[in-house]
Tab-separated table of C-alpha atoms in Angstrom:
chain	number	residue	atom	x	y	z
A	654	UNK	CA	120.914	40.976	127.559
A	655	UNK	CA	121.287	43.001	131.086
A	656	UNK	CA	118.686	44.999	132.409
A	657	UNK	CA	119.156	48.582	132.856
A	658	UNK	CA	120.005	50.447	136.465
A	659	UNK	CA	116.625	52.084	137.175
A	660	UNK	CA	115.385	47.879	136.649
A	661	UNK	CA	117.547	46.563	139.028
A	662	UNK	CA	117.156	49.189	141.926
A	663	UNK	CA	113.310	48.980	141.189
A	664	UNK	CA	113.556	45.212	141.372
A	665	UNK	CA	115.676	45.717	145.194
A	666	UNK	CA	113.030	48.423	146.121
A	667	UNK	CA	110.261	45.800	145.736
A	668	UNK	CA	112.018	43.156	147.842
A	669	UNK	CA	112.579	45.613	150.669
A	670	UNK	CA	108.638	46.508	150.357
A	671	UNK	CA	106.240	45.313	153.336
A	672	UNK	CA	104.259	42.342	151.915
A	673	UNK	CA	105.795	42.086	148.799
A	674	UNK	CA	107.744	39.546	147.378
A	675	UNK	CA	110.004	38.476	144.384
A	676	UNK	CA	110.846	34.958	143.707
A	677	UNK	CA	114.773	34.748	144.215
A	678	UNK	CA	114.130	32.177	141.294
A	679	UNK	CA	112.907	34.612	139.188
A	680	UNK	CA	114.803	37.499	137.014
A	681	UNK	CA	114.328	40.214	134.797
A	682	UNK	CA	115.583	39.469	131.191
A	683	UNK	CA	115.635	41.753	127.903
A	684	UNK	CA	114.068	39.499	124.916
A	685	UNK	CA	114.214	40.679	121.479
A	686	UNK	CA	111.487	42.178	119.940
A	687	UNK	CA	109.557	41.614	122.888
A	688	UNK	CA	111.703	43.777	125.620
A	689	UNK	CA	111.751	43.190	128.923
A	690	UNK	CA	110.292	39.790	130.856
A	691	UNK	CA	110.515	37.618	133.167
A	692	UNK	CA	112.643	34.747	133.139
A	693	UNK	CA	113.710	31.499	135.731
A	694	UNK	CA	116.692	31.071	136.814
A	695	UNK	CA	116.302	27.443	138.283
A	696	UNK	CA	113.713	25.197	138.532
A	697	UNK	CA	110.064	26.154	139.524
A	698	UNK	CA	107.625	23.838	140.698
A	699	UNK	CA	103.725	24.407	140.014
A	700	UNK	CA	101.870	26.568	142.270
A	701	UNK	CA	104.770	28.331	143.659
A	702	UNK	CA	103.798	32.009	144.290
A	703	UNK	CA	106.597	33.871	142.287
A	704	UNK	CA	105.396	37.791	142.861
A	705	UNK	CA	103.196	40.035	145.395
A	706	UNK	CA	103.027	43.235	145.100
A	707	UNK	CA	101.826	44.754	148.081
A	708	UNK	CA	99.793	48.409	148.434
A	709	UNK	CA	102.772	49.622	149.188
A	710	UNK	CA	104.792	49.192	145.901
A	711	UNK	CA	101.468	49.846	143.701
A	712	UNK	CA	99.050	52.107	145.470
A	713	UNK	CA	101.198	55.535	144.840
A	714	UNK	CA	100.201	55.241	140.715
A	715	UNK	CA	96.732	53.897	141.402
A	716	UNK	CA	93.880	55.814	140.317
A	717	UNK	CA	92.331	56.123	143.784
A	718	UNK	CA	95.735	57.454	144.920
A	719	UNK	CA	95.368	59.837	141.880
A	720	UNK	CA	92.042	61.136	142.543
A	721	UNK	CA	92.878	61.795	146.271
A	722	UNK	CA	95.429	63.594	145.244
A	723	UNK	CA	93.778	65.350	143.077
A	724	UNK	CA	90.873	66.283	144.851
A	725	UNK	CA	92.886	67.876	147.738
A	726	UNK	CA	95.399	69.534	145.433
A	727	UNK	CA	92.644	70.778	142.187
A	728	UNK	CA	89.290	69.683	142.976
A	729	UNK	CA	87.818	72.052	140.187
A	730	UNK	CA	89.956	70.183	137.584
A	731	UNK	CA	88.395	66.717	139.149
A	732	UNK	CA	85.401	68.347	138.741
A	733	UNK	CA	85.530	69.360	135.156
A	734	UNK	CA	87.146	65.805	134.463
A	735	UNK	CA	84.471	64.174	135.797
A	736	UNK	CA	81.729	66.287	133.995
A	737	UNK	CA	83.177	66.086	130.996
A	738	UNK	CA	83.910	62.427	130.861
A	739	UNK	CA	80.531	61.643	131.664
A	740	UNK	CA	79.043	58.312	132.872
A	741	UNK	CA	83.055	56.740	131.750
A	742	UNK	CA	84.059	56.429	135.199
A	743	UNK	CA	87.491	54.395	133.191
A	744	UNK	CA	88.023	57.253	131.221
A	745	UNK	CA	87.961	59.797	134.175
A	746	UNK	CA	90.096	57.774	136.412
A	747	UNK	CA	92.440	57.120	133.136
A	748	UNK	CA	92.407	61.548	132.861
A	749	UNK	CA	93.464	61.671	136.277
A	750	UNK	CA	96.174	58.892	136.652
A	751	UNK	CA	98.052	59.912	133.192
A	752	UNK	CA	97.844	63.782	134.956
A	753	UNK	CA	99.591	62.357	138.220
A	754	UNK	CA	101.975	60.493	136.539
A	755	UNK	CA	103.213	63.747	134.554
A	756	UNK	CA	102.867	65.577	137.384
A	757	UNK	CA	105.288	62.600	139.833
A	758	UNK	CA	107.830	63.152	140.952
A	759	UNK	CA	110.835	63.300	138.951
A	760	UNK	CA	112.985	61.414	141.178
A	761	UNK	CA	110.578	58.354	141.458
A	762	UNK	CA	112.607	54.876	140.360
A	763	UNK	CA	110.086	53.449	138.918
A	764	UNK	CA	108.083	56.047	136.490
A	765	UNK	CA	111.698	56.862	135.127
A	766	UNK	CA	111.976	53.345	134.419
A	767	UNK	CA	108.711	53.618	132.108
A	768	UNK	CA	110.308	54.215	128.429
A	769	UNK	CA	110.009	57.644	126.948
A	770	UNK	CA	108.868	56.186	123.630
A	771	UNK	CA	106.065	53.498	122.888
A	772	UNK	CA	106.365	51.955	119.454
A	773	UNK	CA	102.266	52.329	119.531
A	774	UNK	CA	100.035	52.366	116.708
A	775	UNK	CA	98.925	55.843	118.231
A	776	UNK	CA	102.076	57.358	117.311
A	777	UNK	CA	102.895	55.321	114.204
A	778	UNK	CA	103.574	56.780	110.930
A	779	UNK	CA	100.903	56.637	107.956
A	780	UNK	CA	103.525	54.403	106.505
A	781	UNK	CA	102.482	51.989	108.869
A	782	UNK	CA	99.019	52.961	109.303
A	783	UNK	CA	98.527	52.470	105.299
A	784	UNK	CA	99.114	48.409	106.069
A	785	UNK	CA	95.653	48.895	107.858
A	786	UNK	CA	94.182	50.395	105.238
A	787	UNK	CA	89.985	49.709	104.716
A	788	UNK	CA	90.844	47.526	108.057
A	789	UNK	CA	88.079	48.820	110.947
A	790	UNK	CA	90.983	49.406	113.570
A	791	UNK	CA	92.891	51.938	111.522
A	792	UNK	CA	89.249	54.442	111.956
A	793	UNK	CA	89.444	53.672	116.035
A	794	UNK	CA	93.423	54.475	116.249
A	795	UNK	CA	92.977	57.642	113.541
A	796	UNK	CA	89.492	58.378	115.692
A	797	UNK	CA	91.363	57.882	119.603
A	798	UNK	CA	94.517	60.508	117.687
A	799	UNK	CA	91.727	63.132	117.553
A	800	UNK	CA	89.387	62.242	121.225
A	801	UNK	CA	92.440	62.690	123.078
A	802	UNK	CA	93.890	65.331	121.481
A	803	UNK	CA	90.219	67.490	121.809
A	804	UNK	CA	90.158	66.131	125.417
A	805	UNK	CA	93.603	67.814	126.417
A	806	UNK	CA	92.476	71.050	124.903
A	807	UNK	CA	89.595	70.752	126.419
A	808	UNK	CA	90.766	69.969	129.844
A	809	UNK	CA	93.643	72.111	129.955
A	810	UNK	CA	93.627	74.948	127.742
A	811	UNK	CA	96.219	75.898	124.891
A	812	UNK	CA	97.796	78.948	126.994
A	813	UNK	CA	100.419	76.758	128.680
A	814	UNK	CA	99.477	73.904	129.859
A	815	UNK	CA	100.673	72.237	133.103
A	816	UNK	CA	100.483	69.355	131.575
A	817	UNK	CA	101.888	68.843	127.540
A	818	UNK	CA	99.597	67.133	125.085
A	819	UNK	CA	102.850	64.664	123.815
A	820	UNK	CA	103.138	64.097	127.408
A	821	UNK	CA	99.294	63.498	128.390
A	822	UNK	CA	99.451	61.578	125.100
A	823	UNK	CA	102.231	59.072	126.247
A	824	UNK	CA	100.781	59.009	129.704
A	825	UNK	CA	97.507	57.638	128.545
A	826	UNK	CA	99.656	55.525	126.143
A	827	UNK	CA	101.367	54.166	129.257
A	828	UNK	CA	97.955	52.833	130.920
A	829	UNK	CA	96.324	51.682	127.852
A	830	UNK	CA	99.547	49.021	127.830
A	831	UNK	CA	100.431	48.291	131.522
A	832	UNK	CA	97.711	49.012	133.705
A	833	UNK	CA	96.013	46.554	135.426
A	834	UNK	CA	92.025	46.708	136.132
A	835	UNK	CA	88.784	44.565	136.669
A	836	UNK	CA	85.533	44.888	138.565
A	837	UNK	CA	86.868	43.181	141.521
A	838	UNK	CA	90.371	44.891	141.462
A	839	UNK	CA	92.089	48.609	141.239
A	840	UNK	CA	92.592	50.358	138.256
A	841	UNK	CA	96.563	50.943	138.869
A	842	UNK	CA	100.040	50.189	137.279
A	843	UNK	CA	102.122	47.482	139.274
A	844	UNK	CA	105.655	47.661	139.188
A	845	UNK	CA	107.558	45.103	137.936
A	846	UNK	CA	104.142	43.034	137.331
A	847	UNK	CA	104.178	44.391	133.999
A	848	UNK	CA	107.174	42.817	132.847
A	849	UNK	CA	105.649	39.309	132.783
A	850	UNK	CA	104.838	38.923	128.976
A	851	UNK	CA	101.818	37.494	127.749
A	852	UNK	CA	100.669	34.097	126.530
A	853	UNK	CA	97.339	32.766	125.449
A	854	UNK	CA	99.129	29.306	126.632
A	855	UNK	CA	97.860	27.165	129.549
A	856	UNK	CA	101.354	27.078	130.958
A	857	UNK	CA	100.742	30.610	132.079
A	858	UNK	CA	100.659	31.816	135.644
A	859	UNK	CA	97.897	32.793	137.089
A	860	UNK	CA	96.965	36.187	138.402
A	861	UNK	CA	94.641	37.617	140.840
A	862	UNK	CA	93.960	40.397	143.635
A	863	UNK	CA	93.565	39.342	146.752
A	864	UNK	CA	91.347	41.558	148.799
A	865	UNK	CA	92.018	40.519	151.678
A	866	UNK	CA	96.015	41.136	151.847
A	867	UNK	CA	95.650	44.349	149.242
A	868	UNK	CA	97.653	42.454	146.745
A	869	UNK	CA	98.268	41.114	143.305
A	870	UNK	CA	99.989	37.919	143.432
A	871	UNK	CA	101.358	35.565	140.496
A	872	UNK	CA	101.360	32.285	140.850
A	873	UNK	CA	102.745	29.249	138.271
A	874	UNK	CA	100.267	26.871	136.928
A	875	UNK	CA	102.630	24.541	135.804
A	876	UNK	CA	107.130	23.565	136.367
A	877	UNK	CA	109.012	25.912	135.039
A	878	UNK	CA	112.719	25.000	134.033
A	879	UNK	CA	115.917	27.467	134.322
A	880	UNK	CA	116.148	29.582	131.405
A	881	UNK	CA	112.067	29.357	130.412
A	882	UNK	CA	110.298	33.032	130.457
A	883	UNK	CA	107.241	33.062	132.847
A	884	UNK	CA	103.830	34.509	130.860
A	885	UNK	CA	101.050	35.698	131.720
A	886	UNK	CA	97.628	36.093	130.294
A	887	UNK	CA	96.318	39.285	129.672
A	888	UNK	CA	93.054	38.028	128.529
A	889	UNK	CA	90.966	36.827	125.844
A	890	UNK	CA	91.161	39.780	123.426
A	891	UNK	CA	91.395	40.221	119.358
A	892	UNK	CA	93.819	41.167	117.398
A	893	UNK	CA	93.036	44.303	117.064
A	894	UNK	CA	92.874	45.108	120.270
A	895	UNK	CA	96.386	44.066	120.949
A	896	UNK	CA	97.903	45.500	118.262
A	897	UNK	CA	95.605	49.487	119.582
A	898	UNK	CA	97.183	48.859	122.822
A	899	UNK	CA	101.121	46.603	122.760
A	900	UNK	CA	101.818	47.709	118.767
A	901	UNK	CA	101.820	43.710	118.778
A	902	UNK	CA	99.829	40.821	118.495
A	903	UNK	CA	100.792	38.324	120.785
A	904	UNK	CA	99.208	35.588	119.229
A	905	UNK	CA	98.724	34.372	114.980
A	906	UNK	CA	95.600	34.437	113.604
A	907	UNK	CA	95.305	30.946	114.195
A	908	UNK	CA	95.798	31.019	117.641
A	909	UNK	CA	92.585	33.552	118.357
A	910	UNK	CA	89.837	32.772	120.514
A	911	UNK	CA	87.963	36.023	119.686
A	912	UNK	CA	87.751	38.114	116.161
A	913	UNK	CA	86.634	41.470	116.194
A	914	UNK	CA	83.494	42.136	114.184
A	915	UNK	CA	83.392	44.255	110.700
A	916	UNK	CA	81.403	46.492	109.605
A	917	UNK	CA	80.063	47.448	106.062
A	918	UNK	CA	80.930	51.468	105.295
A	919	UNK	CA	78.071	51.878	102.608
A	920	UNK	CA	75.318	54.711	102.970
A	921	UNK	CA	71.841	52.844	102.658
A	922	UNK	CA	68.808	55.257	102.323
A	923	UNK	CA	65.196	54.476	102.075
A	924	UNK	CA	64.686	58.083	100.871
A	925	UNK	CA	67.093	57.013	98.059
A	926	UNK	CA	64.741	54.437	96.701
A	927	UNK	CA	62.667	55.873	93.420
A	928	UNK	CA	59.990	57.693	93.790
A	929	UNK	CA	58.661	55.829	91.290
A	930	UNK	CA	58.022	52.553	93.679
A	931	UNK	CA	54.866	52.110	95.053
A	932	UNK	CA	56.511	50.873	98.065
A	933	UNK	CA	58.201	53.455	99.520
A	934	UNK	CA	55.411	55.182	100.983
A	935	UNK	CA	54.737	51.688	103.011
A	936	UNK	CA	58.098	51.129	103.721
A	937	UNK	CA	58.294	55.032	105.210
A	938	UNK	CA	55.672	54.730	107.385
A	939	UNK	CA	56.556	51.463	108.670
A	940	UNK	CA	59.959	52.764	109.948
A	941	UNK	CA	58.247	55.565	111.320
A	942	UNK	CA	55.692	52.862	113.221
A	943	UNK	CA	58.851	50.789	114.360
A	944	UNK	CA	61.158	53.403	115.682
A	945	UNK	CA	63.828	52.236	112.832
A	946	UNK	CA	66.218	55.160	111.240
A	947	UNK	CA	65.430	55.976	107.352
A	948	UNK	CA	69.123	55.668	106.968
A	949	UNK	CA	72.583	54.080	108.040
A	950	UNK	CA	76.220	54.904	107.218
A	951	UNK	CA	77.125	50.615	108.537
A	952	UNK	CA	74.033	48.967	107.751
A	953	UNK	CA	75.377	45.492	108.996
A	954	UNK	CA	77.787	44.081	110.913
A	955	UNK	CA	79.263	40.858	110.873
A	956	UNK	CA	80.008	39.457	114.640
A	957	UNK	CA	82.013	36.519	115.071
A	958	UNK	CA	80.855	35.544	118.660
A	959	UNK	CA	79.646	32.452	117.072
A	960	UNK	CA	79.590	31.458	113.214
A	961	UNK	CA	77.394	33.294	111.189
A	962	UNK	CA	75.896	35.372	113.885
A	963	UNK	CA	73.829	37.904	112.626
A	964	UNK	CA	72.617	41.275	113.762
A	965	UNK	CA	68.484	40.746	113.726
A	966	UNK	CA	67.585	44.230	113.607
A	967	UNK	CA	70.486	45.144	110.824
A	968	UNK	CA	69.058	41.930	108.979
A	969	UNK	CA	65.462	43.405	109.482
A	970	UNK	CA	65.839	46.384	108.433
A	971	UNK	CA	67.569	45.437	105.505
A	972	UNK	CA	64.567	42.869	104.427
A	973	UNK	CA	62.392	45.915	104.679
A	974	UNK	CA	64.437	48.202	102.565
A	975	UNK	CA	64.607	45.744	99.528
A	976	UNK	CA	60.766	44.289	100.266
A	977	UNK	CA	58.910	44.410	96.897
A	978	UNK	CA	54.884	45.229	97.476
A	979	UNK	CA	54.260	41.554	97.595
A	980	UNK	CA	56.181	40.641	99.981
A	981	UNK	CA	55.415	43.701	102.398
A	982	UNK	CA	51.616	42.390	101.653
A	983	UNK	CA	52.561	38.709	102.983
A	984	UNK	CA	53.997	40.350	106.263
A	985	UNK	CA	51.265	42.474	106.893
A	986	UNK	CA	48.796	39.376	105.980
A	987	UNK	CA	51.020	37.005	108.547
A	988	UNK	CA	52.186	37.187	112.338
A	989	UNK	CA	56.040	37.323	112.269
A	990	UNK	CA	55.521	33.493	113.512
A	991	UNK	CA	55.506	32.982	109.457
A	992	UNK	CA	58.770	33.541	107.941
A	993	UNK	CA	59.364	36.362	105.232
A	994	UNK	CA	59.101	34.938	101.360
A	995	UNK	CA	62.095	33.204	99.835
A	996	UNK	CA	62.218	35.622	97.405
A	997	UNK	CA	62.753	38.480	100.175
A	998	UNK	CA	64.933	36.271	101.695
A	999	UNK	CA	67.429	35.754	98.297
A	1000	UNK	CA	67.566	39.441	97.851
A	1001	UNK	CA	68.746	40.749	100.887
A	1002	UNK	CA	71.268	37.767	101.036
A	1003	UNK	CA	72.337	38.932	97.550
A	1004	UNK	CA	72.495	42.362	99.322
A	1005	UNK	CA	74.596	41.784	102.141
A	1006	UNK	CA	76.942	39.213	99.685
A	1007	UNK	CA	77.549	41.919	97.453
A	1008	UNK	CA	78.220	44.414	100.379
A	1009	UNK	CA	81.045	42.166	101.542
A	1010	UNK	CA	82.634	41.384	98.271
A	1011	UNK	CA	83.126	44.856	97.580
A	1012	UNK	CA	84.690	44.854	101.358
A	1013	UNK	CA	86.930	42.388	100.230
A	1014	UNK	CA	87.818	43.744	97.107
A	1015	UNK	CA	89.156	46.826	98.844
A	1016	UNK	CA	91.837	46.054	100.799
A	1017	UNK	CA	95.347	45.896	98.848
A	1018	UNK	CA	95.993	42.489	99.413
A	1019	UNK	CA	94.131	38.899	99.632
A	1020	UNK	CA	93.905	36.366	102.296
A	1021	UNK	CA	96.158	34.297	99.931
A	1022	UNK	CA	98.295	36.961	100.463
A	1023	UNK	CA	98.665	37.765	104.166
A	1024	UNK	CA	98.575	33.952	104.582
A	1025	UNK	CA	101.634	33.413	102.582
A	1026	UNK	CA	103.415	36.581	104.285
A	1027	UNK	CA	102.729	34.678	107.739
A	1028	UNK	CA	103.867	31.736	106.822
A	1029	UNK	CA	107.263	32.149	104.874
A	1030	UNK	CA	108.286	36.019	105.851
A	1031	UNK	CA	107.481	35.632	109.485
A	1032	UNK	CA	110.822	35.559	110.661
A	1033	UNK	CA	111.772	38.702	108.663
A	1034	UNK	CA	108.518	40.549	109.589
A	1035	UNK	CA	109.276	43.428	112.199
A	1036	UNK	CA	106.626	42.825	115.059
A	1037	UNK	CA	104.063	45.705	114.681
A	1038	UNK	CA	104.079	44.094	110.844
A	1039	UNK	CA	103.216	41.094	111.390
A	1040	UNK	CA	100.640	42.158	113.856
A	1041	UNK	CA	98.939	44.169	110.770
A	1042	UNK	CA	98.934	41.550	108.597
A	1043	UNK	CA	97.396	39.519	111.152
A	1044	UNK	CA	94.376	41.804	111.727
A	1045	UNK	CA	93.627	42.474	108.080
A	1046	UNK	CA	93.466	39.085	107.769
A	1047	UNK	CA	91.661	38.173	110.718
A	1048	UNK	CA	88.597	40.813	108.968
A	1049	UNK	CA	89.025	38.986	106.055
A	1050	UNK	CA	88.051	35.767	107.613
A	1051	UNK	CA	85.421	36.902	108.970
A	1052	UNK	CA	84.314	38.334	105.403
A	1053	UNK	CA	84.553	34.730	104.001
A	1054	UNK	CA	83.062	32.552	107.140
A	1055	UNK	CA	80.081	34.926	106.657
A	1056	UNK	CA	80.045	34.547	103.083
A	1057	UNK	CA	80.371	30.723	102.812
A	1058	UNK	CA	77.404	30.602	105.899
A	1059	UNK	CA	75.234	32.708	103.709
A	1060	UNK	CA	75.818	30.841	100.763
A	1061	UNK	CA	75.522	27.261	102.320
């Protein structure tokens, strides 16, 4: 499918850019349900550098551009952004590049070629949001609705606003999806960089800033043949995370490295236990001793950075909440060298199993479920579908690996 106007002239306004470069082997290409990328148009050989995008074509919607800017222009709004962002250095530069890119110039090729709508989970309907349901990313998109809607109030008033909250909204929208940033590297949006697609593939190119020249180059790792579409790799991220920031997930649950972890949403109290056992005093004080809270809303949390990793301090503090008098006497009596009794041991397992059957039993649908979705609807599956059905079921994975660990 052809590429729009404000594509091609940003594509010829690149070329004509000092120090930058675009492969005459390379072209921009609409894809279904994936939009715009970047396809070959002949033959590519390994290595070849296919993009550089010099200072010039980037620097103008960097967020050291935008603080420059905005410290000569409003330094009392840099001010307050910075105070009330805090020690989130990201979050204030984010503030400050979605104001400039409101604020840009309305003439500028390339932030008119940015779409006016992002199919987003942060605009999505509760329609959609309600295939999410019980799933621990529908709290953070619900939760990031209501931080950034408080932080354009608080920012910039409700009489008038130079700068919209729909707008401010989108803007931040805009950089959560296409900006580029590392410790070694600006935070900024690249033109045309951001229509290389991702892929968690080794035939990827390969990306990088080079200090020296100012510049972010892409280079192929492997021969590319006319009519392929060149990837990228936009890193080593979950599901979930995709979905909060492309609406997608680039990858099926089988093909991802990294799961995010789940919590369980039940209130556990040691002032709930009965008055009536003798070991709540004990248990009280020792919390005090340790520094531990008397209560949690997520008493455990189940991170996949390797099998059956388990949070010590959740697991402790759970052993001490369901310790009978005996066993708090064998702790006491023994350095924590010697392990806790089996019997302490069985019940907080039995605990924490029941905890995350009840986790599964809430969502709307099984594994069974989203598995056979996957693998017979996929083709009929819109893509911000079949990334939900990917994340429930990636937490629901995570449910059972934990569950058949603890009961091996």
């Amino acid at each position: 499918m052809a590429v729009g106007h404000a594509v091609q002239s940003l594509a010829r306004i690149i070329r004509g850019a000092k120090g930058s470069f675009i492969s005459p082997k390379i072209q921009v290409k609409h894809y279904p349900s994936m939009g715009l990328g970047i396809e070959a148009i002949e033959p590519i050989d390994s290595g070849e550098v296919v993009f550089v995008a010099s200072s010039e074509v980037w620097r103008e919607y960097s967020a050291a551009a935008a603080r420059s800017e905005a410290r000569q222009q409003a330094p009392a709004f840099v001010d307050r952004v910075d105070s009330y962002c805090g020690n989130n250095q990201r979050m204030a530069d984010a503030v400050l590049l979605a104001t400039h890119i409101v604020m840009g110039d309305a003439s500028d090729v390339y932030l008119n070629s940015l779409p006016p709508v992002l199919d987003v989970p942060m605009y999505w309907s509760e329609r959609r949001l309600d295939e999410l349901r019980h799933c621990e990313v529908r709290d953070t998109i619900i939760n990031a609705r209501q931080v950034y809607r408080t932080m354009h109030i608080d920012l910039f008033g409700t009489m008038s606003p130079i700068v919209s909250s729909i707008k401010f909204q989108w803007a931040l929208s805009v950089l959560m999806s296409r900006a580029t940033s590392g410790n070694a590297q600006p935070f900024t949006l690249i033109p045309y960089f951001e229509w290389f697609n991702h892929s968690h593939l080794p035939s990827a190119c390969e990306h990088s800033y080079v200090e020296r020249d100012d510049s972010f180059v892409i280079r192929t790792t492997t021969p590319h043949a006319a009519k392929d579409q060149l990837f990228i790799n936009y890193g080593d991220h979950t599901p979930a995370t995709y979905l909060r920031h492309y609406g997608m997930c680039f990858a099926s649950i089988e093909h991802s490295r990294v799961l995010d972890p789940v919590s369980m949403h039940e209130h556990v109290s040691f002032l709930d236990l009965p008055d009536s056992d003798d070991s709540k005093p004990i248990k009280l004080q020792l919390l005090r001793a340790l520094g531990w809270p008397l209560e949690k809303a997520r008493p455990f949390t189940i991170h996949m950075t390797a099998p059956g990793t388990r949070n010590q301090l959740d697991w402790d503090w759970l052993r001490l909440y369901v310790a009978t008098s005996d066993e708090l006497r064998h702790r006491e009596c023994h350095p924590t060298s010697v392990p806790w009794l089996d019997s302490n041991t069985h019940r907080v397992q039995a605990l924490v199993k029941d905890m995350c059957e009840r986790r599964l039993a809430k969502y709307p649908s099984t594994a069974e479920d989203d598995y056979d979705l996957l693998r017979h609807h996929k083709t009929t599956l819109e893509p911000w579908h079949e990334a939900c059905v990917n994340v429930r079921l990636g937490e629901k994975l995570v449910l059972r690996g934990f569950l058949d660990q603890l009961l091996a």
